[in-house]
PDB file of N, CA and C in Angstrom:
ATOM      1  N   VAL U  27      -3.706  -6.697  10.540  1.00  0.00           N
ATOM      2  CA  VAL U  27      -3.015  -6.450   9.979  1.00  0.00           C
ATOM      3  C   VAL U  27      -2.210  -4.947  10.541  1.00  0.00           C
ATOM      4  N   GLY U  28      -3.159  -4.146  10.667  1.00  0.00           N
ATOM      5  CA  GLY U  28      -2.687  -2.681  11.784  1.00  0.00           C
ATOM      6  C   GLY U  28      -1.959  -3.047  12.644  1.00  0.00           C
ATOM      7  N   LYS U  29      -2.079  -3.777  14.198  1.00  0.00           N
ATOM      8  CA  LYS U  29      -2.179  -3.445  15.431  1.00  0.00           C
ATOM      9  C   LYS U  29      -0.715  -4.950  14.369  1.00  0.00           C
ATOM     10  N   LEU U  30      -0.681  -5.418  14.730  1.00  0.00           N
ATOM     11  CA  LEU U  30       0.694  -7.220  13.801  1.00  0.00           C
ATOM     12  C   LEU U  30       1.572  -5.713  13.613  1.00  0.00           C
ATOM     13  N   LEU U  31       1.698  -5.080  13.448  1.00  0.00           N
ATOM     14  CA  LEU U  31       2.430  -4.613  11.675  1.00  0.00           C
ATOM     15  C   LEU U  31       2.583  -3.659  13.370  1.00  0.00           C
ATOM     16  N   GLN U  32       2.072  -2.560  13.840  1.00  0.00           N
ATOM     17  CA  GLN U  32       2.497  -1.680  15.166  1.00  0.00           C
ATOM     18  C   GLN U  32       3.922  -2.901  15.653  1.00  0.00           C
ATOM     19  N   GLY U  33       3.791  -3.645  16.200  1.00  0.00           N
ATOM     20  CA  GLY U  33       5.193  -4.402  16.460  1.00  0.00           C
ATOM     21  C   GLY U  33       6.937  -4.458  16.142  1.00  0.00           C
ATOM     22  N   ILE U  34       6.519  -4.053  14.914  1.00  0.00           N
ATOM     23  CA  ILE U  34       7.475  -3.914  13.895  1.00  0.00           C
ATOM     24  C   ILE U  34       6.787  -2.474  12.941  1.00  0.00           C
ATOM     25  N   PRO U  35       8.278  -1.543  13.811  1.00  0.00           N
ATOM     26  CA  PRO U  35       8.273  -0.225  12.672  1.00  0.00           C
ATOM     27  C   PRO U  35       9.044  -0.293  12.090  1.00  0.00           C
ATOM     28  N   GLN U  36      10.681  -1.193  12.005  1.00  0.00           N
ATOM     29  CA  GLN U  36      11.512  -1.290  11.154  1.00  0.00           C
ATOM     30  C   GLN U  36      11.439  -1.504  10.000  1.00  0.00           C
ATOM     31  N   LEU U  37      10.179  -2.573   9.935  1.00  0.00           N
ATOM     32  CA  LEU U  37       9.727  -3.511   8.237  1.00  0.00           C
ATOM     33  C   LEU U  37      10.147  -2.766   7.683  1.00  0.00           C
ATOM     34  N   ARG U  38      10.861  -3.699   6.229  1.00  0.00           N
ATOM     35  CA  ARG U  38      11.419  -2.533   5.198  1.00  0.00           C
ATOM     36  C   ARG U  38      10.311  -2.743   4.141  1.00  0.00           C
ATOM     37  N   ARG U  39      10.058  -4.413   3.965  1.00  0.00           N
ATOM     38  CA  ARG U  39       9.180  -5.204   3.243  1.00  0.00           C
ATOM     39  C   ARG U  39       8.972  -5.574   2.974  1.00  0.00           C
ATOM     40  N   LEU U  40       6.978  -5.368   3.117  1.00  0.00           N
ATOM     41  CA  LEU U  40       6.161  -6.245   3.107  1.00  0.00           C
ATOM     42  C   LEU U  40       5.680  -6.464   1.609  1.00  0.00           C
ATOM     43  N   ASN U  41       5.225  -7.670   1.219  1.00  0.00           N
ATOM     44  CA  ASN U  41       3.825  -8.405   0.897  1.00  0.00           C
ATOM     45  C   ASN U  41       3.253  -8.681   1.350  1.00  0.00           C
ATOM     46  N   LEU U  42       1.732  -8.806   0.055  1.00  0.00           N
ATOM     47  CA  LEU U  42       0.677  -8.096   1.085  1.00  0.00           C
ATOM     48  C   LEU U  42      -0.275  -8.888   0.065  1.00  0.00           C
ATOM     49  N   GLU U  43       0.924  -9.793  -0.828  1.00  0.00           N
ATOM     50  CA  GLU U  43       0.117  -9.910  -2.382  1.00  0.00           C
ATOM     51  C   GLU U  43      -0.683 -10.896  -2.407  1.00  0.00           C
ATOM     52  N   TRP U  44      -2.254 -10.339  -2.788  1.00  0.00           N
ATOM     53  CA  TRP U  44      -3.227 -11.718  -2.764  1.00  0.00           C
ATOM     54  C   TRP U  44      -3.363 -11.788  -1.369  1.00  0.00           C
ATOM     55  N   CYS U  45      -4.079 -11.127  -1.285  1.00  0.00           N
ATOM     56  CA  CYS U  45      -4.071 -11.284   1.059  1.00  0.00           C
ATOM     57  C   CYS U  45      -5.927 -10.741   0.681  1.00  0.00           C
ATOM     58  N   PHE U  46      -5.919 -11.629   0.485  1.00  0.00           N
ATOM     59  CA  PHE U  46      -7.910 -11.366  -0.386  1.00  0.00           C
ATOM     60  C   PHE U  46      -8.765 -10.582   1.414  1.00  0.00           C
ATOM     61  N   GLY U  47      -9.298  -9.625   1.043  1.00  0.00           N
ATOM     62  CA  GLY U  47      -9.883  -8.276   1.979  1.00  0.00           C
ATOM     63  C   GLY U  47      -9.038  -7.147   2.851  1.00  0.00           C
ATOM     64  N   LEU U  48      -8.354  -7.046   1.968  1.00  0.00           N
ATOM     65  CA  LEU U  48      -7.751  -5.681   2.247  1.00  0.00           C
ATOM     66  C   LEU U  48      -8.075  -4.667   1.460  1.00  0.00           C
ATOM     67  N   GLY U  49      -8.186  -3.973   2.466  1.00  0.00           N
ATOM     68  CA  GLY U  49      -9.065  -2.842   2.056  1.00  0.00           C
ATOM     69  C   GLY U  49      -8.447  -1.129   2.308  1.00  0.00           C
ATOM     70  N   ASP U  50      -8.541   0.320   1.771  1.00  0.00           N
ATOM     71  CA  ASP U  50      -8.334   1.204   2.326  1.00  0.00           C
ATOM     72  C   ASP U  50      -7.929   1.337   4.178  1.00  0.00           C
ATOM     73  N   GLU U  51      -8.069  -0.105   4.639  1.00  0.00           N
ATOM     74  CA  GLU U  51      -8.732   0.515   6.416  1.00  0.00           C
ATOM     75  C   GLU U  51      -6.617  -0.367   6.749  1.00  0.00           C
ATOM     76  N   VAL U  52      -6.705  -1.210   5.972  1.00  0.00           N
ATOM     77  CA  VAL U  52      -5.153  -1.836   6.254  1.00  0.00           C
ATOM     78  C   VAL U  52      -4.248  -0.234   6.647  1.00  0.00           C
ATOM     79  N   LEU U  53      -4.549   0.673   4.835  1.00  0.00           N
ATOM     80  CA  LEU U  53      -3.995   1.430   5.336  1.00  0.00           C
ATOM     81  C   LEU U  53      -3.049   2.192   5.885  1.00  0.00           C
ATOM     82  N   ASN U  54      -4.559   2.233   6.997  1.00  0.00           N
ATOM     83  CA  ASN U  54      -3.611   4.019   8.482  1.00  0.00           C
ATOM     84  C   ASN U  54      -3.028   3.359   9.351  1.00  0.00           C
ATOM     85  N   GLY U  55      -2.798   1.309   8.939  1.00  0.00           N
ATOM     86  CA  GLY U  55      -2.515   0.615  10.237  1.00  0.00           C
ATOM     87  C   GLY U  55      -0.259   0.858   9.244  1.00  0.00           C
ATOM     88  N   LEU U  56      -0.328   0.506   7.955  1.00  0.00           N
ATOM     89  CA  LEU U  56       1.219   0.749   7.011  1.00  0.00           C
ATOM     90  C   LEU U  56       1.897   2.388   7.281  1.00  0.00           C
ATOM     91  N   CYS U  57       0.481   3.133   7.397  1.00  0.00           N
ATOM     92  CA  CYS U  57       1.228   4.797   7.502  1.00  0.00           C
ATOM     93  C   CYS U  57       2.775   4.682   8.177  1.00  0.00           C
ATOM     94  N   LYS U  58       1.974   3.602   9.919  1.00  0.00           N
ATOM     95  CA  LYS U  58       2.367   3.923  10.827  1.00  0.00           C
ATOM     96  C   LYS U  58       4.669   3.157  10.797  1.00  0.00           C
ATOM     97  N   LEU U  59       5.080   2.170   9.445  1.00  0.00           N
ATOM     98  CA  LEU U  59       5.704   1.896   9.082  1.00  0.00           C
ATOM     99  C   LEU U  59       6.235   2.708   8.312  1.00  0.00           C
ATOM    100  N   ARG U  60       7.377   3.534   8.991  1.00  0.00           N
ATOM    101  CA  ARG U  60       8.224   5.033   8.873  1.00  0.00           C
ATOM    102  C   ARG U  60       9.312   4.866   8.454  1.00  0.00           C
ATOM    103  N   LYS U  61       9.889   3.748   7.525  1.00  0.00           N
ATOM    104  CA  LYS U  61      11.608   3.188   7.160  1.00  0.00           C
ATOM    105  C   LYS U  61      10.499   2.029   6.006  1.00  0.00           C
ATOM    106  N   LEU U  62       8.815   1.414   5.412  1.00  0.00           N
ATOM    107  CA  LEU U  62       8.967   0.648   4.433  1.00  0.00           C
ATOM    108  C   LEU U  62       9.010   1.102   3.505  1.00  0.00           C
ATOM    109  N   GLY U  63      10.825   1.088   2.092  1.00  0.00           N
ATOM    110  CA  GLY U  63      10.520   0.977   1.333  1.00  0.00           C
ATOM    111  C   GLY U  63       9.746   0.228   0.322  1.00  0.00           C
ATOM    112  N   GLU U  64       9.536  -1.013   0.865  1.00  0.00           N
ATOM    113  CA  GLU U  64       9.048  -1.321  -0.370  1.00  0.00           C
ATOM    114  C   GLU U  64       7.468  -1.890  -0.229  1.00  0.00           C
ATOM    115  N   LEU U  65       6.217  -2.336  -1.011  1.00  0.00           N
ATOM    116  CA  LEU U  65       5.086  -2.576  -0.762  1.00  0.00           C
ATOM    117  C   LEU U  65       4.978  -2.994  -2.074  1.00  0.00           C
ATOM    118  N   ASP U  66       3.769  -4.524  -1.150  1.00  0.00           N
ATOM    119  CA  ASP U  66       2.981  -5.164  -2.972  1.00  0.00           C
ATOM    120  C   ASP U  66       1.777  -5.346  -3.045  1.00  0.00           C
ATOM    121  N   LEU U  67       0.561  -4.379  -3.251  1.00  0.00           N
ATOM    122  CA  LEU U  67      -0.805  -5.124  -2.885  1.00  0.00           C
ATOM    123  C   LEU U  67      -1.797  -5.274  -3.775  1.00  0.00           C
ATOM    124  N   SER U  68      -0.872  -6.120  -4.837  1.00  0.00           N
ATOM    125  CA  SER U  68      -1.131  -6.616  -5.704  1.00  0.00           C
ATOM    126  C   SER U  68      -2.497  -7.701  -4.828  1.00  0.00           C
ATOM    127  N   GLY U  69      -3.529  -7.357  -5.504  1.00  0.00           N
ATOM    128  CA  GLY U  69      -4.899  -8.095  -5.710  1.00  0.00           C
ATOM    129  C   GLY U  69      -5.982  -6.873  -4.405  1.00  0.00           C
ATOM    130  N   ALA U  70      -5.102  -6.518  -3.512  1.00  0.00           N
ATOM    131  CA  ALA U  70      -5.792  -5.647  -2.154  1.00  0.00           C
ATOM    132  C   ALA U  70      -6.789  -4.154  -3.133  1.00  0.00           C
ATOM    133  N   LYS U  71      -7.851  -5.322  -2.468  1.00  0.00           N
ATOM    134  CA  LYS U  71      -9.121  -4.200  -2.657  1.00  0.00           C
ATOM    135  C   LYS U  71      -9.192  -2.577  -2.156  1.00  0.00           C
ATOM    136  N   VAL U  72      -7.989  -1.355  -2.678  1.00  0.00           N
ATOM    137  CA  VAL U  72      -7.400  -0.663  -2.012  1.00  0.00           C
ATOM    138  C   VAL U  72      -8.457   0.567  -3.282  1.00  0.00           C
ATOM    139  N   THR U  73      -8.145   2.067  -2.491  1.00  0.00           N
ATOM    140  CA  THR U  73      -9.101   2.791  -3.597  1.00  0.00           C
ATOM    141  C   THR U  73      -7.836   3.457  -3.907  1.00  0.00           C
ATOM    142  N   LYS U  74      -7.566   4.789  -4.749  1.00  0.00           N
ATOM    143  CA  LYS U  74      -6.647   5.488  -4.676  1.00  0.00           C
ATOM    144  C   LYS U  74      -7.500   6.852  -3.535  1.00  0.00           C
ATOM    145  N   SER U  75      -8.188   7.123  -3.299  1.00  0.00           N
ATOM    146  CA  SER U  75      -8.285   7.969  -2.188  1.00  0.00           C
ATOM    147  C   SER U  75      -7.182   7.723  -0.875  1.00  0.00           C
ATOM    148  N   GLY U  76      -7.477   5.723  -0.861  1.00  0.00           N
ATOM    149  CA  GLY U  76      -6.963   5.681   0.769  1.00  0.00           C
ATOM    150  C   GLY U  76      -5.110   5.825  -0.254  1.00  0.00           C
ATOM    151  N   ILE U  77      -4.962   5.282  -1.057  1.00  0.00           N
ATOM    152  CA  ILE U  77      -3.347   4.945  -1.346  1.00  0.00           C
ATOM    153  C   ILE U  77      -2.409   5.758  -1.102  1.00  0.00           C
ATOM    154  N   LEU U  78      -3.394   7.194  -2.144  1.00  0.00           N
ATOM    155  CA  LEU U  78      -3.216   8.560  -1.664  1.00  0.00           C
ATOM    156  C   LEU U  78      -2.509   9.096  -0.881  1.00  0.00           C
ATOM    157  N   MET U  79      -3.592   8.623   0.305  1.00  0.00           N
ATOM    158  CA  MET U  79      -3.550   9.117   1.600  1.00  0.00           C
ATOM    159  C   MET U  79      -2.437   7.944   2.259  1.00  0.00           C
ATOM    160  N   PHE U  80      -2.352   7.199   1.902  1.00  0.00           N
ATOM    161  CA  PHE U  80      -1.086   6.208   2.803  1.00  0.00           C
ATOM    162  C   PHE U  80       0.424   6.582   1.839  1.00  0.00           C
ATOM    163  N   LEU U  81       0.724   7.382   0.912  1.00  0.00           N
ATOM    164  CA  LEU U  81       1.230   7.702   0.029  1.00  0.00           C
ATOM    165  C   LEU U  81       1.746   9.249   0.966  1.00  0.00           C
ATOM    166  N   GLN U  82       1.027  10.358   1.122  1.00  0.00           N
ATOM    167  CA  GLN U  82       1.434  11.621   1.685  1.00  0.00           C
ATOM    168  C   GLN U  82       1.783  11.526   3.532  1.00  0.00           C
ATOM    169  N   ALA U  83       1.805   9.877   3.228  1.00  0.00           N
ATOM    170  CA  ALA U  83       2.539  10.015   5.165  1.00  0.00           C
ATOM    171  C   ALA U  83       3.120   9.950   4.901  1.00  0.00           C
ATOM    172  N   GLN U  84       3.829   8.508   3.530  1.00  0.00           N
ATOM    173  CA  GLN U  84       5.069   7.362   3.481  1.00  0.00           C
ATOM    174  C   GLN U  84       5.640   8.481   2.498  1.00  0.00           C
ATOM    175  N   SER U  85       6.562   8.458   3.225  1.00  0.00           N
ATOM    176  CA  SER U  85       8.320   9.334   3.036  1.00  0.00           C
ATOM    177  C   SER U  85       9.437   8.772   2.482  1.00  0.00           C
ATOM    178  N   SER U  86       9.720   7.215   2.764  1.00  0.00           N
ATOM    179  CA  SER U  86      10.983   6.268   2.159  1.00  0.00           C
ATOM    180  C   SER U  86      10.032   5.531   1.166  1.00  0.00           C
ATOM    181  N   LEU U  87       9.207   4.802   0.801  1.00  0.00           N
ATOM    182  CA  LEU U  87       8.612   3.907   0.152  1.00  0.00           C
ATOM    183  C   LEU U  87       8.972   4.140  -0.749  1.00  0.00           C
ATOM    184  N   SER U  88      10.303   3.613  -2.169  1.00  0.00           N
ATOM    185  CA  SER U  88      10.525   3.860  -3.024  1.00  0.00           C
ATOM    186  C   SER U  88      10.046   3.024  -4.037  1.00  0.00           C
ATOM    187  N   ARG U  89       9.495   1.834  -3.551  1.00  0.00           N
ATOM    188  CA  ARG U  89       8.267   0.707  -4.472  1.00  0.00           C
ATOM    189  C   ARG U  89       6.886   0.588  -4.179  1.00  0.00           C
ATOM    190  N   LEU U  90       5.568   0.878  -5.217  1.00  0.00           N
ATOM    191  CA  LEU U  90       4.638   0.075  -4.575  1.00  0.00           C
ATOM    192  C   LEU U  90       4.427  -0.557  -5.891  1.00  0.00           C
ATOM    193  N   THR U  91       4.227  -1.513  -5.361  1.00  0.00           N
ATOM    194  CA  THR U  91       2.443  -2.062  -7.334  1.00  0.00           C
ATOM    195  C   THR U  91       1.657  -3.022  -6.516  1.00  0.00           C
ATOM    196  N   LEU U  92       0.718  -2.502  -7.233  1.00  0.00           N
ATOM    197  CA  LEU U  92      -0.594  -2.352  -7.049  1.00  0.00           C
ATOM    198  C   LEU U  92      -1.923  -3.221  -8.288  1.00  0.00           C
ATOM    199  N   THR U  93      -0.617  -4.465  -8.644  1.00  0.00           N
ATOM    200  CA  THR U  93      -0.904  -5.015 -10.326  1.00  0.00           C
ATOM    201  C   THR U  93      -2.804  -5.552  -9.774  1.00  0.00           C
ATOM    202  N   ASP U  94      -3.571  -5.706 -10.778  1.00  0.00           N
ATOM    203  CA  ASP U  94      -4.703  -6.310  -9.946  1.00  0.00           C
ATOM    204  C   ASP U  94      -5.720  -5.553  -8.891  1.00  0.00           C
ATOM    205  N   CYS U  95      -5.087  -4.278  -8.901  1.00  0.00           N
ATOM    206  CA  CYS U  95      -5.797  -3.812  -8.016  1.00  0.00           C
ATOM    207  C   CYS U  95      -7.344  -2.909  -8.689  1.00  0.00           C
ATOM    208  N   GLN U  96      -8.475  -4.085  -8.911  1.00  0.00           N
ATOM    209  CA  GLN U  96      -9.943  -3.644  -9.191  1.00  0.00           C
ATOM    210  C   GLN U  96     -10.562  -2.923  -8.821  1.00  0.00           C
ATOM    211  N   ARG U  97     -10.586  -2.090  -7.950  1.00  0.00           N
ATOM    212  CA  ARG U  97     -10.889  -0.322  -7.199  1.00  0.00           C
ATOM    213  C   ARG U  97      -9.781   0.254  -8.009  1.00  0.00           C
ATOM    214  N   ILE U  98      -8.430   0.220  -8.442  1.00  0.00           N
ATOM    215  CA  ILE U  98      -8.258   1.407  -8.875  1.00  0.00           C
ATOM    216  C   ILE U  98      -7.890   1.535 -10.047  1.00  0.00           C
ATOM    217  N   SER U  99      -8.651   2.431 -11.142  1.00  0.00           N
ATOM    218  CA  SER U  99      -8.645   2.821 -12.636  1.00  0.00           C
ATOM    219  C   SER U  99      -7.333   3.627 -13.570  1.00  0.00           C
ATOM    220  N   PHE U 100      -7.094   2.836 -14.804  1.00  0.00           N
ATOM    221  CA  PHE U 100      -6.422   3.323 -15.394  1.00  0.00           C
ATOM    222  C   PHE U 100      -6.015   4.460 -15.621  1.00  0.00           C
ATOM    223  N   GLN U 101      -7.162   5.754 -15.145  1.00  0.00           N
ATOM    224  CA  GLN U 101      -6.430   6.880 -14.826  1.00  0.00           C
ATOM    225  C   GLN U 101      -5.555   8.114 -13.136  1.00  0.00           C
ATOM    226  N   ALA U 102      -6.541   6.676 -12.741  1.00  0.00           N
ATOM    227  CA  ALA U 102      -5.937   6.857 -12.007  1.00  0.00           C
ATOM    228  C   ALA U 102      -5.056   6.528 -10.845  1.00  0.00           C
ATOM    229  N   MET U 103      -4.140   5.870 -11.967  1.00  0.00           N
ATOM    230  CA  MET U 103      -3.013   4.797 -12.323  1.00  0.00           C
ATOM    231  C   MET U 103      -1.878   5.980 -12.699  1.00  0.00           C
ATOM    232  N   GLU U 104      -2.397   6.435 -13.258  1.00  0.00           N
ATOM    233  CA  GLU U 104      -1.268   7.864 -14.543  1.00  0.00           C
ATOM    234  C   GLU U 104      -1.134   8.568 -12.950  1.00  0.00           C
ATOM    235  N   LEU U 105      -3.077   9.033 -12.669  1.00  0.00           N
ATOM    236  CA  LEU U 105      -2.215  10.519 -11.535  1.00  0.00           C
ATOM    237  C   LEU U 105      -1.639   9.707 -10.603  1.00  0.00           C
ATOM    238  N   LEU U 106      -0.671   8.820 -10.020  1.00  0.00           N
ATOM    239  CA  LEU U 106      -0.882   8.371  -9.088  1.00  0.00           C
ATOM    240  C   LEU U 106       0.893   8.597  -9.870  1.00  0.00           C
ATOM    241  N   LEU U 107       1.348   8.208 -10.718  1.00  0.00           N
ATOM    242  CA  LEU U 107       2.327   8.130 -11.382  1.00  0.00           C
ATOM    243  C   LEU U 107       3.097   9.217 -11.650  1.00  0.00           C
ATOM    244  N   ASP U 108       2.412  11.584 -11.013  1.00  0.00           N
ATOM    245  CA  ASP U 108       3.070  12.284 -10.989  1.00  0.00           C
ATOM    246  C   ASP U 108       3.117  12.735 -10.028  1.00  0.00           C
TER     247      ASP U 108
END
């Protein structure tokens, strides 16, 4: 996914909802999408540390959906909201 996304740096919305097998490694490729405004990672196997790294690199993101991301606890979600 990361290599594919490098060819479309102007991408503003991306829905990776229920793409099984996606984890923190895909977030590295997504960091290169500087104009990304909306991202849906529902059901992905991302972690709190992966999301935090991604958010630090993304200044244009206005909407992030993490529904049913089992590796992110409720407490971690609260930290991400702060």
